[in-house]
CSV table of C-alpha atoms in Angstrom, one decimal:
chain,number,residue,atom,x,y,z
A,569,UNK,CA,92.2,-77.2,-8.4
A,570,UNK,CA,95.5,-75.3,-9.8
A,571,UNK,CA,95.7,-72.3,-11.0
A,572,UNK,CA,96.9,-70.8,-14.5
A,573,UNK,CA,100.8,-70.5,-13.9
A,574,UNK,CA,101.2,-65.9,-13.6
A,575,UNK,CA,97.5,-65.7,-12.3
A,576,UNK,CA,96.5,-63.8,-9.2
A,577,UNK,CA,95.0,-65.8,-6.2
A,578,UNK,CA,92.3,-64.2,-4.9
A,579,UNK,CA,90.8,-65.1,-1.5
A,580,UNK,CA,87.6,-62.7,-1.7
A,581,UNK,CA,84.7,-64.2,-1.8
A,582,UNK,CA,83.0,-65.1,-5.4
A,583,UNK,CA,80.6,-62.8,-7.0
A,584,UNK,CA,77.2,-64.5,-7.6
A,585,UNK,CA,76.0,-65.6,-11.3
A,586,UNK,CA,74.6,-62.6,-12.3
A,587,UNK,CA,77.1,-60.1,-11.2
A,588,UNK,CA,79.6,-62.1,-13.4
A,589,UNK,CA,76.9,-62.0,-16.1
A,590,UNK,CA,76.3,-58.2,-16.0
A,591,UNK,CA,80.2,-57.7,-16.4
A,592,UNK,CA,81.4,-56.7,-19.2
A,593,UNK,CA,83.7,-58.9,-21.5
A,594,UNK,CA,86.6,-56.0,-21.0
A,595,UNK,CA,86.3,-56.0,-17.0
A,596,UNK,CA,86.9,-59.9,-16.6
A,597,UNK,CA,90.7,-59.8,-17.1
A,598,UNK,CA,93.3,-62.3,-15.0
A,599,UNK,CA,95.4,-59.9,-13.6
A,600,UNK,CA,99.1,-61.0,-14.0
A,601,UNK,CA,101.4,-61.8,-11.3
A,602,UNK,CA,103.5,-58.8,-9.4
A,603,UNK,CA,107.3,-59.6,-10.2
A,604,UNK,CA,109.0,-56.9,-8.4
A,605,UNK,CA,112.4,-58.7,-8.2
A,606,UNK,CA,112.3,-58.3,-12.1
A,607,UNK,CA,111.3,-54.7,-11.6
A,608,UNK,CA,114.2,-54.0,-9.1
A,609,UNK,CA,116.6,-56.0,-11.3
A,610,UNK,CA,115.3,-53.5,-14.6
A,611,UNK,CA,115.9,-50.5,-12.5
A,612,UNK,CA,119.7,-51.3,-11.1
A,613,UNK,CA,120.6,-51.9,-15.0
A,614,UNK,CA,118.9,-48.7,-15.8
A,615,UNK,CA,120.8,-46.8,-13.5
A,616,UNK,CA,124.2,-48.4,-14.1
A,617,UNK,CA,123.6,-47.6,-18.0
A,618,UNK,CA,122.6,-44.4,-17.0
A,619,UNK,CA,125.9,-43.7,-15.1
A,620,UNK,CA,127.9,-45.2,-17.2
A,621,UNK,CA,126.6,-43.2,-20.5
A,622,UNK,CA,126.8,-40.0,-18.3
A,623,UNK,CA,130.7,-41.0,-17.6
A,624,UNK,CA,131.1,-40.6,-21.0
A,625,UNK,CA,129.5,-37.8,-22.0
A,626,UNK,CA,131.0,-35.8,-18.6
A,627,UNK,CA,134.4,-36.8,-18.3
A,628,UNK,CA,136.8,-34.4,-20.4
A,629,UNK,CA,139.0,-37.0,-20.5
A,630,UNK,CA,137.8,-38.7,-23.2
A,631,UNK,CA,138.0,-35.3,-25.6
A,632,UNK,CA,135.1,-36.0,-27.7
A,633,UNK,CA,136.3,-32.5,-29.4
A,634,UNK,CA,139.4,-34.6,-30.7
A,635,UNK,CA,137.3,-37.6,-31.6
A,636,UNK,CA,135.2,-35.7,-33.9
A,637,UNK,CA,138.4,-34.2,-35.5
A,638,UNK,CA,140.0,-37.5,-36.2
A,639,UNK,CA,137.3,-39.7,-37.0
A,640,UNK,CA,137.4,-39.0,-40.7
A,641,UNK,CA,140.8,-37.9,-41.2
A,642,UNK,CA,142.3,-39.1,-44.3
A,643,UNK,CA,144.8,-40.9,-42.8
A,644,UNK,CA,142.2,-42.7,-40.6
A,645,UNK,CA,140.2,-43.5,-43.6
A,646,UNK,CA,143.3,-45.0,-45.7
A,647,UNK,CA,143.8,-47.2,-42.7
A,648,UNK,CA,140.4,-48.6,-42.7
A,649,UNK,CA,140.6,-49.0,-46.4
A,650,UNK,CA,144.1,-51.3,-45.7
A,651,UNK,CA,141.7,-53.2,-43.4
A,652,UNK,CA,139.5,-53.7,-46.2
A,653,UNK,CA,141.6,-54.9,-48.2
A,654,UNK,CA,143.3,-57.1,-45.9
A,655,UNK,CA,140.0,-58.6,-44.7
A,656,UNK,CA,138.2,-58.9,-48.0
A,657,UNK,CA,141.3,-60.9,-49.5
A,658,UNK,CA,142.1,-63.2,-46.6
A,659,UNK,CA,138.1,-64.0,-46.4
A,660,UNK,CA,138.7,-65.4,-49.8
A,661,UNK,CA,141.3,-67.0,-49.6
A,662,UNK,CA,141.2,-68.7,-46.5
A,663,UNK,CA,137.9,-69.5,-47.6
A,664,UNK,CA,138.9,-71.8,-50.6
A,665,UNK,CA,142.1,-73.3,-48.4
A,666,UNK,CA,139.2,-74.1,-46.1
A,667,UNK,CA,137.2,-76.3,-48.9
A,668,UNK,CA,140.6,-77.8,-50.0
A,669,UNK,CA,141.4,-79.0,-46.2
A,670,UNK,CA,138.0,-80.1,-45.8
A,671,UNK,CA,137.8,-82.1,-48.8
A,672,UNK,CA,141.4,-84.0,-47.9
A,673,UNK,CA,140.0,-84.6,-44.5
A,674,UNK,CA,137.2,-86.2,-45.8
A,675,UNK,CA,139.3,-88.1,-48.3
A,676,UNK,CA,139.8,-91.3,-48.2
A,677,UNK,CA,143.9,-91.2,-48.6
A,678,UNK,CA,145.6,-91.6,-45.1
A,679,UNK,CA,148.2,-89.2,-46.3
A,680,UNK,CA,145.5,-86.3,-47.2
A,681,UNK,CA,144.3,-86.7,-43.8
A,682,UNK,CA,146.9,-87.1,-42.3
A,683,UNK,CA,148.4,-83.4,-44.1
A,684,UNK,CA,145.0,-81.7,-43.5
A,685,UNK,CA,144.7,-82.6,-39.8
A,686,UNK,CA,148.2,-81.8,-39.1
A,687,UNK,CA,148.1,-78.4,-40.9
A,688,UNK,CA,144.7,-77.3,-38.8
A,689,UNK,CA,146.1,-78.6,-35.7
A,690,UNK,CA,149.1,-76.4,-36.3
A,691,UNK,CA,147.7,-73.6,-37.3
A,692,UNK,CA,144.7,-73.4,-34.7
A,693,UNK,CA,147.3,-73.9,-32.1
A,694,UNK,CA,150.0,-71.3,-32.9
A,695,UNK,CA,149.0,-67.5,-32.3
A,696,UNK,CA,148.7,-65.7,-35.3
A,697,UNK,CA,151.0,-63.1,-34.0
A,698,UNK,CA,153.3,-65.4,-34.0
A,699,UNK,CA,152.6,-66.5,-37.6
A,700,UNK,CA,152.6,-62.9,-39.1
A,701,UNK,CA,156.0,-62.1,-37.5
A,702,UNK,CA,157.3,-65.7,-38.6
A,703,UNK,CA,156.2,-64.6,-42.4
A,704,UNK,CA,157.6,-61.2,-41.8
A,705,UNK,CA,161.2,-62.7,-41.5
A,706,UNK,CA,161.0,-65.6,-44.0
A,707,UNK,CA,163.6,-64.0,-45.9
A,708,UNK,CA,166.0,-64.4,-43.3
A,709,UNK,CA,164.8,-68.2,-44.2
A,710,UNK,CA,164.9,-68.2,-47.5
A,711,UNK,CA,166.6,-65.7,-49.4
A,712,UNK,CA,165.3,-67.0,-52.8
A,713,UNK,CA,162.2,-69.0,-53.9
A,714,UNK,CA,162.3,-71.5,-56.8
A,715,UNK,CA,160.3,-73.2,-59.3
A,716,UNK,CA,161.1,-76.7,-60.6
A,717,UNK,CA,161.5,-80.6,-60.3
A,718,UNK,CA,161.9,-81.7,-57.2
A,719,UNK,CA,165.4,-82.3,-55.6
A,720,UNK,CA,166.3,-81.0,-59.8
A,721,UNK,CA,167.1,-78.2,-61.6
A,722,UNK,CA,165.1,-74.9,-60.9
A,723,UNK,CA,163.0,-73.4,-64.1
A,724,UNK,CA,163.5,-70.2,-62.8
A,725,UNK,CA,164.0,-68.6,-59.0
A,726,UNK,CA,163.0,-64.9,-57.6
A,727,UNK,CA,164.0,-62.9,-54.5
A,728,UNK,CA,161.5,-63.9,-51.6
A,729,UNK,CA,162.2,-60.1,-49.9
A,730,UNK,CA,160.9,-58.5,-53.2
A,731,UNK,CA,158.0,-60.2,-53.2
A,732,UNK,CA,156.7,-60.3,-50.1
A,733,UNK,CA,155.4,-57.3,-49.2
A,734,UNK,CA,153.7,-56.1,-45.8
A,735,UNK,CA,150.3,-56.2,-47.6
A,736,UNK,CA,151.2,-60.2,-48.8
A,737,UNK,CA,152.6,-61.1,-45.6
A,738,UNK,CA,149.5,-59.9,-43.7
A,739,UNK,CA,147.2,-61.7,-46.3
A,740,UNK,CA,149.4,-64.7,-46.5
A,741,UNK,CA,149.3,-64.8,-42.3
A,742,UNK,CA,145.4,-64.5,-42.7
A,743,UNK,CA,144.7,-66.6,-45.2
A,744,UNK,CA,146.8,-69.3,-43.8
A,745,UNK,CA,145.3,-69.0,-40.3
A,746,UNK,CA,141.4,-68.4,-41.6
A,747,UNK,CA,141.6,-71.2,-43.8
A,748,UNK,CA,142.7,-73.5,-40.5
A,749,UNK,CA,138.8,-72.3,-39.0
A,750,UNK,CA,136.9,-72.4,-42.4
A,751,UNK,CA,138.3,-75.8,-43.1
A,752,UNK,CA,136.4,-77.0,-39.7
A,753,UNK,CA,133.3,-75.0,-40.5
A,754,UNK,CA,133.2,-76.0,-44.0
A,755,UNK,CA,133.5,-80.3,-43.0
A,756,UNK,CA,130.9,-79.6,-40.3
A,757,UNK,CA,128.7,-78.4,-42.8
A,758,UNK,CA,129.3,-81.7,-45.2
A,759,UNK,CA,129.0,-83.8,-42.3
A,760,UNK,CA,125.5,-82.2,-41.0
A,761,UNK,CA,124.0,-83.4,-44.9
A,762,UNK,CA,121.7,-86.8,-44.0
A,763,UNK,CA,123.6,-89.7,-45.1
A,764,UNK,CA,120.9,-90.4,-47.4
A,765,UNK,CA,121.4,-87.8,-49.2
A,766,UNK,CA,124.7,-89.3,-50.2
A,767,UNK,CA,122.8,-92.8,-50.8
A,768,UNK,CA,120.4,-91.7,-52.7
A,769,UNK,CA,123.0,-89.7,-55.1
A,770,UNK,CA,125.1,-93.0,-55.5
A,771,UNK,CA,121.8,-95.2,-56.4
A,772,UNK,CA,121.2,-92.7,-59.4
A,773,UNK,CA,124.7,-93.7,-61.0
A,774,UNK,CA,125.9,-90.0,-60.7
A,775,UNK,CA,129.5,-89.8,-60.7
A,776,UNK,CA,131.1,-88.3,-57.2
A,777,UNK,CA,131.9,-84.7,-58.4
A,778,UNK,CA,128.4,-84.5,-60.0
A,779,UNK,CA,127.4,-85.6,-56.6
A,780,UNK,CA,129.1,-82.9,-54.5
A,781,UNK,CA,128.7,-79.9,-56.5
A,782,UNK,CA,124.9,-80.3,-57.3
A,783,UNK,CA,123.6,-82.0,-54.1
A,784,UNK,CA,126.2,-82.5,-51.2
A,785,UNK,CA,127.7,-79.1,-51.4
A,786,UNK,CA,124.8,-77.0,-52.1
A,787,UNK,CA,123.2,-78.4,-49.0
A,788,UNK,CA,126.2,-78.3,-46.9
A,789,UNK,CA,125.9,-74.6,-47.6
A,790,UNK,CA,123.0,-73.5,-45.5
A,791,UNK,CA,125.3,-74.8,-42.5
A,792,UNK,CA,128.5,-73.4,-43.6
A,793,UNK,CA,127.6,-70.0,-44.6
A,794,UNK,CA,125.9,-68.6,-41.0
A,795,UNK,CA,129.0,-70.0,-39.8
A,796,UNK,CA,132.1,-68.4,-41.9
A,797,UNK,CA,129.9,-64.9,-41.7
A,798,UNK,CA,130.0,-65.2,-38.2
A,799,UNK,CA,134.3,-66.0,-38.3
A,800,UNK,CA,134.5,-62.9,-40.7
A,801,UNK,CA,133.7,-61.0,-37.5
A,802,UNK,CA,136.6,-62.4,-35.9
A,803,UNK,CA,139.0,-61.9,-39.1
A,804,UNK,CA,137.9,-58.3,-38.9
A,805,UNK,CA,139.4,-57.8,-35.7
A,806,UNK,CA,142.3,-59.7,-36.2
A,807,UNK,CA,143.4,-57.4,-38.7
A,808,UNK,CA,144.4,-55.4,-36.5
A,809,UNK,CA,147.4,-57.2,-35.9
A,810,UNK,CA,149.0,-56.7,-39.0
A,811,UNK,CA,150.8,-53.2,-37.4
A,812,UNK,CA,153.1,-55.9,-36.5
A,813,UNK,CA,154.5,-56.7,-40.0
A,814,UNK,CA,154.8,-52.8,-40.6
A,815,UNK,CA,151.4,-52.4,-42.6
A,816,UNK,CA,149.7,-49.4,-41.2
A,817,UNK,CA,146.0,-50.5,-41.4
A,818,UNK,CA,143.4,-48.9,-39.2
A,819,UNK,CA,144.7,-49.3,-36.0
A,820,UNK,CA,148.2,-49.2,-37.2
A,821,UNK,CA,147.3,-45.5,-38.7
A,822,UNK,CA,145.9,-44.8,-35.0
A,823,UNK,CA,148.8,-46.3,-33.0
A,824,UNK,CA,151.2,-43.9,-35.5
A,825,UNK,CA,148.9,-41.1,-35.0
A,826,UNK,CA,149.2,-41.7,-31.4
A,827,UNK,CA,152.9,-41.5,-31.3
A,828,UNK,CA,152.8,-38.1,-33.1
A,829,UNK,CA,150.4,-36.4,-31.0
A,830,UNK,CA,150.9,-38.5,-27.2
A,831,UNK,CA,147.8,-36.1,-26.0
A,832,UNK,CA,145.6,-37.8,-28.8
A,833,UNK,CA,145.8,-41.5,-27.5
A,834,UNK,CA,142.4,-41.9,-25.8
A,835,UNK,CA,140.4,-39.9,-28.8
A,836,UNK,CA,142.1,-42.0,-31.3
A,837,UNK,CA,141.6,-45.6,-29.5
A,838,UNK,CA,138.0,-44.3,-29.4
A,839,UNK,CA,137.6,-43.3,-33.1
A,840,UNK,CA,139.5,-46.9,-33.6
A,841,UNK,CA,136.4,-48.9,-31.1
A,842,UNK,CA,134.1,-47.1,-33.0
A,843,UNK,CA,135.0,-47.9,-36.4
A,844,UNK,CA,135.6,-51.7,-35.4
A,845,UNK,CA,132.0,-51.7,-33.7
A,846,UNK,CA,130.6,-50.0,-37.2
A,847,UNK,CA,132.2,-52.8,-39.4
A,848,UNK,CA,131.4,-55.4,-37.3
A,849,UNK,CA,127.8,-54.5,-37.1
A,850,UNK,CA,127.6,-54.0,-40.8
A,851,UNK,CA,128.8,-58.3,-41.0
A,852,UNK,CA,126.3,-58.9,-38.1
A,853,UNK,CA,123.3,-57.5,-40.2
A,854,UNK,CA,124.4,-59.6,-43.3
A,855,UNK,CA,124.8,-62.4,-41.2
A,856,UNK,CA,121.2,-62.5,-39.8
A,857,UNK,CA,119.8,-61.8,-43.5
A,858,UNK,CA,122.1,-64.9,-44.6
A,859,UNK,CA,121.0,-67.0,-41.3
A,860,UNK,CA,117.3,-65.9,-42.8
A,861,UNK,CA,118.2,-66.8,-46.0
A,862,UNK,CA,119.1,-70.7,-45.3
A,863,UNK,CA,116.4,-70.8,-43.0
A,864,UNK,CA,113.7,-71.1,-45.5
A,865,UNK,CA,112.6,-74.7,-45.6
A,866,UNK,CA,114.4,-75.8,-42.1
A,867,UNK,CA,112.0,-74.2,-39.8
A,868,UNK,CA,108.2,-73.6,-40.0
A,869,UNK,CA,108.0,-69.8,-39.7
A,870,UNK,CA,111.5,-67.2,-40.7
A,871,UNK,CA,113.0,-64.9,-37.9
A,872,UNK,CA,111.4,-61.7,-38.2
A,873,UNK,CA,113.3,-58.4,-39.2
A,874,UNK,CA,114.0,-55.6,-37.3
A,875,UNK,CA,111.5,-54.0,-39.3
A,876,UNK,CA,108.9,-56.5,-38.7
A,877,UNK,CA,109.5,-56.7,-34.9
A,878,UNK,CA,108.4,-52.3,-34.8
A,879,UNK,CA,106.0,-53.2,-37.2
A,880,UNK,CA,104.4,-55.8,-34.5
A,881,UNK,CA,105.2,-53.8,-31.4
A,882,UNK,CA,103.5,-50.8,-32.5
A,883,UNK,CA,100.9,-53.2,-33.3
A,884,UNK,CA,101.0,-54.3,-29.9
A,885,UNK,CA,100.9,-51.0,-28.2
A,886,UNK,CA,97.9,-49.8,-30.2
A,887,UNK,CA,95.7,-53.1,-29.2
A,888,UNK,CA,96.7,-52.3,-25.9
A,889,UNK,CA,96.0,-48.8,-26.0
A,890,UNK,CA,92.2,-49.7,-27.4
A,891,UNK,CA,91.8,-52.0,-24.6
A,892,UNK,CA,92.6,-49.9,-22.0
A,893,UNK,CA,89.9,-47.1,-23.6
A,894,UNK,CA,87.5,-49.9,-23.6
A,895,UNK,CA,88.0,-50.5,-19.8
């Protein structure tokens, strides 16, 4: 006869009827099974963390003295407002060229296809490094920019170097590149609606618009939204590559900073990791609350909060703790 998979095997002799009678409901517990591998794997982890967090509290070389100083400095802080900016922008922007490249992808014109496919192809494959300091020198391109008919008379024309500034090539560079991503995300997330949602649209006579703003769309939603919050996290860090193009956002305030005081580099990198790990956080909470949020109605019970989880595992703790004063 098996046993109950973590139970003890005992090979003691059984205690008679009545002994097992006379014990009380508390005492008759299955004991689990000892797991001392997981034990010793727990403790090397512990000690590792342990070193590693006393490496650096300990190690002057870090100059947590300096990383206090600079951590709110205004020139810190008008960096990380730059980054901001820059993020807040491209996310929209590369948003809607994401739904506009979707839609042509999904179109049924060979040339929209064609266009949208080639554009995300090129833009996923090119660095966007490389982009950014391609926009940077477009005036060296184009020395002028005009408006007109095609392969006609221009209505009227303006200097390209005027207008593109280091905070519109960094959100031009971004947007272009984000919008590459959110066009996948956002046709994956019309593509995951049943096909009968579709059918059953069509056999109501509504027209195709109709169709994809009140039915396809809204349902493609609870697939595309987890999604682009979670490439927002990547768009966050990849603002830090606009230093390139000469706009000093956080880290491009830190890299300066570093230049003017060279003894400053290691507290400065730090005060930019920490930042970075605070903002990227902050989009990782409103990406389980959105995740939550689109949940409803696709699975039988929602994740629970962090708040919920202490709620349960004090819960835990004090079931356990009446137990064990029972036994």
């Amino acid at each position: 006869m098996s046993e109950p998979p973590g139970a003890a095997v005992s090979l003691a002799p059984a205690p008679p009827d009545e002994d097992i009678a006379a014990t009380p409901p508390a005492a008759q517990r299955v004991l689990p099974l000892r797991r001392p591998g997981r034990w010793i794997a727990t403790a090397i982890v512990l000690v590792l963390v342990a070193q590693f967090v006393h490496g650096l509290v300990s190690n002057p070389f870090y100059q947590w003295n300096r990383f206090a100083y600079w951590f709110l400095r205004p020139t810190i802080l008008d960096g990380l407002l730059i980054t901001l900016e820059v993020t807040a922008l491209s996310a929209v922007l590369g948003l809607i060229g994401g739904i506009v490249l979707a839609l042509a992808r999904l179109s049924k014109s060979p040339v929209l296809r064609a266009v949208s496919w080639t554009y995300v192809w090129a833009l996923r494959s090119i660095p966007l490094i490389v982009v950014l300091i391609f926009l940077y020198n477009f005036s060296a391109l184009y020395k002028t920019l005009s408006v007109g008919v095609p392969f006609g008379p221009a209505f009227f024309s303006f200097d390209e170097s005027k207008l593109a500034t280091d905070m519109v090539v960094a959100v031009v560079g971004l947007s272009l590149n984000e919008a590459a991503y959110a066009a996948e995300v956002v046709r994956g997330g019309i593509l995951s609606v049943d096909q009968g949602q579709h059918e059953a649209a069509a056999a109501l006579g509504l027209p195709k618009g109709h169709q994809f703003r009140r039915i396809v769309f809204p349902q493609a939603l609870r697939s595309i939204t987890p999604n682009y919050v979670n490439q927002l996290i990547g768009l966050i860090k990849s603002t830090s590559l606009v230093f390139y193009v000469s706009l000093l956002d956080l880290f491009g305030s830190a890299q300066t900073m570093g230049s003017t005081y060279p003894g400053d580099i290691v507290p400065l990198l730090l005060v930019v990791t920490v930042w970075y790990l605070i903002l990227t956080s902050l989009v990782s909470v409103v990406q389980f609350y959105v995740e939550r949020y689109y949940a409803r109605g696709a699975t039988r019970a929602l994740p629970p909060t962090p708040l919920q989880k202490l709620r349960t595992g004090l819960a835990e703790l004090r079931a356990r703790a009446r137990r064990e004063a029972a036994v």
